[in-house]
XYZ file of C-alpha atoms in Angstrom:
344
model
C -31.025 -129.360 -78.726
C -32.546 -126.107 -76.819
C -32.404 -126.374 -72.972
C -35.446 -125.162 -72.738
C -38.291 -124.941 -75.597
C -41.917 -123.346 -75.240
C -44.198 -123.937 -77.959
C -48.023 -122.676 -78.369
C -48.124 -122.037 -74.904
C -51.676 -120.831 -73.448
C -52.285 -119.981 -70.412
C -55.548 -118.398 -68.939
C -57.297 -117.243 -66.233
C -60.906 -118.118 -65.528
C -62.655 -114.849 -63.406
C -66.281 -113.903 -62.451
C -66.021 -111.685 -65.791
C -64.481 -114.303 -67.866
C -61.602 -115.626 -69.566
C -58.031 -113.304 -69.461
C -55.664 -115.096 -72.063
C -53.079 -113.335 -70.287
C -50.305 -115.747 -72.902
C -51.761 -116.855 -76.270
C -49.859 -119.034 -77.955
C -46.327 -117.951 -77.680
C -43.099 -120.347 -78.883
C -39.899 -118.988 -78.350
C -36.489 -122.067 -77.122
C -33.589 -121.514 -74.646
C -30.383 -122.681 -75.455
C -27.737 -123.486 -72.662
C -25.509 -120.409 -70.917
C -27.795 -118.078 -72.933
C -29.571 -114.716 -71.893
C -32.612 -113.921 -72.750
C -35.064 -110.941 -71.824
C -38.484 -110.729 -72.054
C -39.847 -107.098 -72.144
C -43.299 -105.754 -72.335
C -45.325 -103.298 -70.706
C -47.253 -104.626 -66.962
C -50.310 -107.121 -68.325
C -48.314 -108.139 -71.244
C -48.107 -111.531 -70.158
C -43.795 -111.133 -69.471
C -44.159 -112.967 -65.499
C -47.058 -115.386 -66.163
C -44.785 -117.055 -68.972
C -42.037 -117.677 -65.842
C -44.742 -118.909 -64.078
C -46.007 -120.859 -66.433
C -42.288 -122.668 -66.795
C -42.077 -123.276 -63.167
C -46.063 -124.312 -62.493
C -46.257 -121.414 -59.975
C -49.663 -120.383 -61.091
C -53.188 -119.279 -59.338
C -55.745 -121.694 -58.471
C -58.111 -119.280 -61.469
C -55.267 -119.819 -63.641
C -54.584 -122.936 -66.130
C -51.934 -123.560 -69.593
C -54.521 -124.666 -72.131
C -54.425 -127.929 -74.326
C -52.381 -128.129 -77.391
C -49.528 -126.137 -74.876
C -45.828 -127.586 -74.481
C -43.178 -127.022 -72.904
C -39.713 -128.738 -72.854
C -36.634 -128.926 -70.327
C -33.921 -130.726 -71.807
C -36.562 -132.743 -73.748
C -38.902 -134.064 -70.258
C -42.352 -131.973 -71.115
C -43.121 -129.930 -67.830
C -46.697 -129.532 -69.193
C -49.303 -132.147 -66.991
C -46.035 -133.423 -65.212
C -47.418 -133.386 -61.784
C -46.700 -131.123 -58.829
C -43.784 -134.703 -58.516
C -42.232 -133.758 -60.917
C -42.222 -129.924 -60.458
C -41.068 -130.241 -56.984
C -37.645 -132.228 -58.581
C -37.604 -129.406 -61.372
C -38.049 -126.299 -58.782
C -34.641 -125.066 -57.407
C -33.110 -127.847 -58.688
C -33.039 -127.431 -62.389
C -34.852 -123.933 -62.947
C -34.880 -121.272 -60.033
C -36.508 -118.008 -60.042
C -35.713 -114.703 -58.642
C -38.743 -112.114 -57.615
C -39.353 -108.440 -58.212
C -39.127 -107.652 -54.459
C -36.769 -109.561 -51.924
C -38.973 -109.434 -49.445
C -41.606 -111.401 -50.451
C -38.943 -114.639 -50.856
C -37.814 -113.497 -47.500
C -39.780 -114.455 -43.521
C -38.873 -111.566 -41.639
C -39.514 -114.265 -38.570
C -36.256 -116.376 -39.510
C -32.196 -115.452 -39.927
C -31.201 -115.403 -42.894
C -29.197 -118.931 -42.354
C -31.888 -120.788 -41.150
C -33.685 -119.666 -44.912
C -30.666 -120.494 -46.796
C -29.871 -123.936 -45.094
C -33.449 -125.155 -45.283
C -33.489 -124.388 -48.970
C -30.655 -126.609 -49.218
C -31.487 -129.369 -47.037
C -34.974 -129.325 -49.412
C -33.244 -129.857 -53.019
C -30.012 -131.496 -51.876
C -29.110 -134.614 -50.069
C -26.504 -132.173 -47.459
C -26.965 -132.747 -43.802
C -27.312 -129.361 -42.151
C -23.431 -129.142 -41.198
C -23.410 -129.630 -44.992
C -25.584 -127.103 -45.904
C -24.801 -124.205 -43.120
C -20.705 -124.661 -45.162
C -22.408 -125.028 -48.361
C -24.852 -121.726 -47.368
C -21.511 -119.547 -46.360
C -20.006 -120.356 -49.799
C -23.510 -119.131 -51.442
C -22.692 -116.067 -49.387
C -19.307 -115.896 -50.516
C -20.097 -115.631 -54.246
C -22.518 -113.235 -54.143
C -20.103 -110.629 -52.267
C -21.639 -110.249 -49.393
C -19.032 -109.734 -46.604
C -19.000 -111.660 -42.890
C -20.939 -114.605 -44.506
C -20.654 -116.245 -40.536
C -21.925 -112.773 -39.252
C -24.855 -112.408 -41.778
C -26.755 -115.993 -41.400
C -27.451 -114.516 -37.909
C -29.407 -112.219 -38.644
C -32.239 -111.206 -40.056
C -33.953 -110.201 -43.439
C -35.090 -106.403 -41.716
C -31.303 -106.250 -40.966
C -30.117 -106.119 -43.978
C -30.530 -103.645 -47.385
C -32.479 -103.708 -50.392
C -29.439 -104.808 -52.436
C -28.332 -106.950 -50.074
C -31.125 -108.706 -49.309
C -31.882 -109.258 -53.162
C -27.759 -111.032 -53.426
C -29.399 -113.330 -50.460
C -32.170 -114.391 -52.795
C -29.744 -114.989 -55.769
C -27.410 -117.142 -53.602
C -30.733 -119.132 -52.171
C -31.907 -119.312 -56.000
C -28.189 -120.716 -57.201
C -28.167 -123.482 -54.076
C -28.694 -126.474 -56.495
C -26.610 -124.831 -59.216
C -29.859 -124.675 -61.659
C -29.626 -125.300 -65.260
C -32.178 -121.978 -65.943
C -32.417 -118.385 -63.684
C -35.667 -116.965 -63.733
C -35.386 -112.848 -63.013
C -38.546 -111.680 -62.325
C -38.258 -107.560 -62.374
C -34.698 -108.246 -60.276
C -33.785 -104.415 -60.059
C -36.919 -102.884 -59.786
C -37.498 -102.256 -56.235
C -33.551 -101.032 -56.139
C -31.761 -97.444 -56.446
C -30.348 -96.911 -59.721
C -26.693 -97.726 -58.539
C -27.602 -100.726 -56.902
C -29.695 -101.977 -59.949
C -26.348 -101.859 -61.464
C -24.464 -104.109 -58.641
C -27.232 -106.573 -59.115
C -26.796 -106.592 -62.576
C -22.706 -106.828 -62.867
C -23.153 -109.489 -60.370
C -25.745 -112.218 -62.364
C -23.553 -111.472 -65.244
C -20.426 -112.564 -63.673
C -22.275 -115.166 -61.585
C -23.830 -116.228 -65.369
C -20.384 -116.437 -67.089
C -18.837 -118.433 -64.298
C -21.638 -121.286 -64.027
C -22.419 -121.697 -67.051
C -26.184 -121.087 -66.582
C -29.093 -119.988 -69.017
C -30.804 -116.548 -67.599
C -34.172 -115.685 -68.770
C -34.478 -111.870 -67.857
C -38.528 -110.147 -67.382
C -38.148 -106.558 -68.107
C -40.021 -103.324 -68.411
C -36.156 -101.918 -68.527
C -34.380 -101.813 -71.865
C -31.405 -100.746 -70.743
C -30.982 -104.244 -68.941
C -32.147 -105.913 -71.576
C -28.707 -103.936 -73.585
C -26.645 -104.863 -70.980
C -26.959 -108.835 -70.630
C -29.493 -110.216 -73.023
C -28.165 -112.430 -76.000
C -32.068 -112.957 -77.371
C -34.965 -110.668 -76.515
C -38.700 -111.485 -77.071
C -41.164 -108.552 -77.328
C -44.666 -109.116 -75.850
C -47.616 -107.294 -75.925
C -51.360 -108.616 -75.016
C -49.800 -112.029 -74.557
C -48.457 -112.594 -77.638
C -44.868 -112.243 -78.855
C -44.520 -109.042 -81.397
C -40.848 -109.196 -81.990
C -38.159 -111.639 -81.535
C -34.386 -111.668 -82.303
C -31.054 -111.101 -81.447
C -30.462 -108.334 -79.232
C -29.020 -106.230 -81.866
C -31.226 -106.742 -84.752
C -34.092 -105.781 -81.624
C -32.094 -102.723 -80.700
C -31.192 -101.901 -84.695
C -33.650 -102.532 -86.610
C -36.887 -102.778 -84.847
C -39.368 -104.178 -87.156
C -42.417 -103.769 -84.738
C -44.339 -100.850 -84.586
C -44.723 -101.676 -80.448
C -41.046 -102.385 -80.774
C -40.454 -98.769 -82.101
C -42.584 -96.567 -80.017
C -40.444 -98.625 -77.128
C -37.602 -97.327 -78.329
C -38.937 -94.022 -78.664
C -39.905 -93.707 -75.332
C -36.607 -94.052 -73.571
C -33.665 -91.520 -72.996
C -30.789 -92.119 -75.312
C -27.447 -89.401 -76.404
C -29.036 -88.457 -79.211
C -32.369 -87.210 -77.620
C -30.742 -85.693 -74.752
C -32.932 -82.435 -74.273
C -35.619 -83.548 -76.268
C -39.107 -84.829 -74.760
C -39.306 -88.370 -75.282
C -42.268 -89.985 -77.506
C -44.575 -91.993 -74.949
C -46.695 -94.604 -77.064
C -50.492 -92.799 -76.729
C -52.994 -94.903 -75.059
C -53.312 -97.506 -73.072
C -52.625 -101.798 -73.300
C -56.395 -102.906 -73.988
C -58.377 -104.923 -72.194
C -57.639 -108.164 -71.929
C -61.283 -109.636 -71.975
C -62.248 -107.985 -75.014
C -59.301 -108.401 -77.080
C -59.605 -107.211 -80.594
C -60.431 -109.086 -83.708
C -57.348 -107.855 -85.134
C -53.317 -106.919 -84.120
C -53.627 -106.263 -80.393
C -51.457 -103.089 -81.159
C -53.492 -101.665 -83.588
C -55.712 -99.412 -81.741
C -52.692 -97.900 -80.244
C -50.389 -98.077 -83.786
C -50.004 -94.592 -85.495
C -49.532 -96.462 -88.853
C -51.794 -98.655 -88.460
C -53.775 -100.038 -92.233
C -57.079 -101.607 -92.347
C -55.789 -104.908 -92.484
C -54.094 -104.461 -88.938
C -57.877 -103.688 -87.658
C -59.523 -107.152 -88.831
C -56.692 -109.338 -89.021
C -53.498 -110.209 -86.257
C -50.132 -110.543 -88.900
C -48.740 -113.968 -88.473
C -45.140 -113.895 -87.295
C -42.676 -112.887 -90.379
C -38.661 -113.553 -91.018
C -36.909 -110.672 -91.156
C -33.533 -112.913 -91.392
C -32.388 -116.181 -90.071
C -32.327 -113.906 -86.527
C -35.104 -112.032 -86.338
C -38.464 -112.640 -86.844
C -41.742 -110.063 -86.398
C -45.354 -110.375 -86.759
C -46.301 -106.577 -88.275
C -48.289 -105.965 -91.302
C -46.120 -103.501 -92.236
C -43.237 -106.065 -93.296
C -45.765 -107.428 -95.130
C -46.683 -104.001 -97.203
C -42.615 -103.199 -97.287
C -41.845 -106.848 -98.637
C -44.394 -106.405 -101.477
C -43.164 -102.887 -102.263
C -39.660 -104.030 -102.686
C -40.914 -107.249 -104.846
C -39.539 -110.046 -102.072
C -43.155 -111.419 -102.199
C -46.064 -111.368 -104.027
C -49.442 -110.822 -103.016
C -50.160 -114.348 -104.062
C -48.369 -115.170 -101.187
C -50.040 -113.805 -98.395
C -53.368 -113.779 -97.352
C -56.193 -110.464 -97.889
C -52.356 -109.227 -99.509
C -54.970 -107.013 -101.628
C -56.361 -105.139 -98.301
C -52.524 -103.760 -97.532
C -53.621 -102.318 -101.236
C -56.746 -100.097 -100.322
C -54.534 -98.970 -97.603
C -52.102 -97.006 -99.559
């Protein structure tokens, strides 16, 4: 059984302007000890997916009926705040993008670590202090006893992020959600934090959900990858499948927009246009207005996810078109297959 199983997750924000469908019916699972990457542009629904799992959404947001989030077989949707308080920290922890938003500048590092440990475990203050020092050592912070007496502003961005990681690991959670954990850091410190997370993941055997827009981070850390656009999953599979055999036009666009040794000295190819307005979702594929290969059917109807192989799925009409051309499927196997012919 998968450690985390998400089915048909739908999360909307209800505003004066209307309903914003931030996450629109996504499904995935995470196995123990694995690293899952969720990638996409800003506004694609990555962070809202994480906040839905933790159920730390804004008051204007709601997880809609029919959604399911199971952790170790336990349904979290509708479980109630009392249950979620036991889940947060103990079984699922989260690291945010900017460590200063997670640390209170008016309290010492030691005070905040001890408070978190005592909140989620039966340790007394002395035991919590000992555990806090152990955690600081675990995340490679020198002189932990000294650091315990210092305030967040006395540390660099990289040090603060290490402290936040230590706090997230206080209860040895089964899943660590990392929401853009290196975006606010410079490149050298980014590499150190990623190496730290990778070593901790192997040492503690926990699963990680890595939320990022940085495909380099995904290539370095992740076993499986989900590519999101406009609140939906457009492609998912193993990291190797996504990077070496992308089968959604949006994923291909992301790949073309990153520097590699092969395009050294050549201008990058950004994805044209801007992300769609979630208040006014198009009838068909949400990426169609920005897609250079969009067909008539793409404008009229979104493609259902199609198995590329046992480790790879993509929701793109180009895969259906290719399968028809190859003879893998016939027009009788798909709905509106004749519309593909119209576009050829």
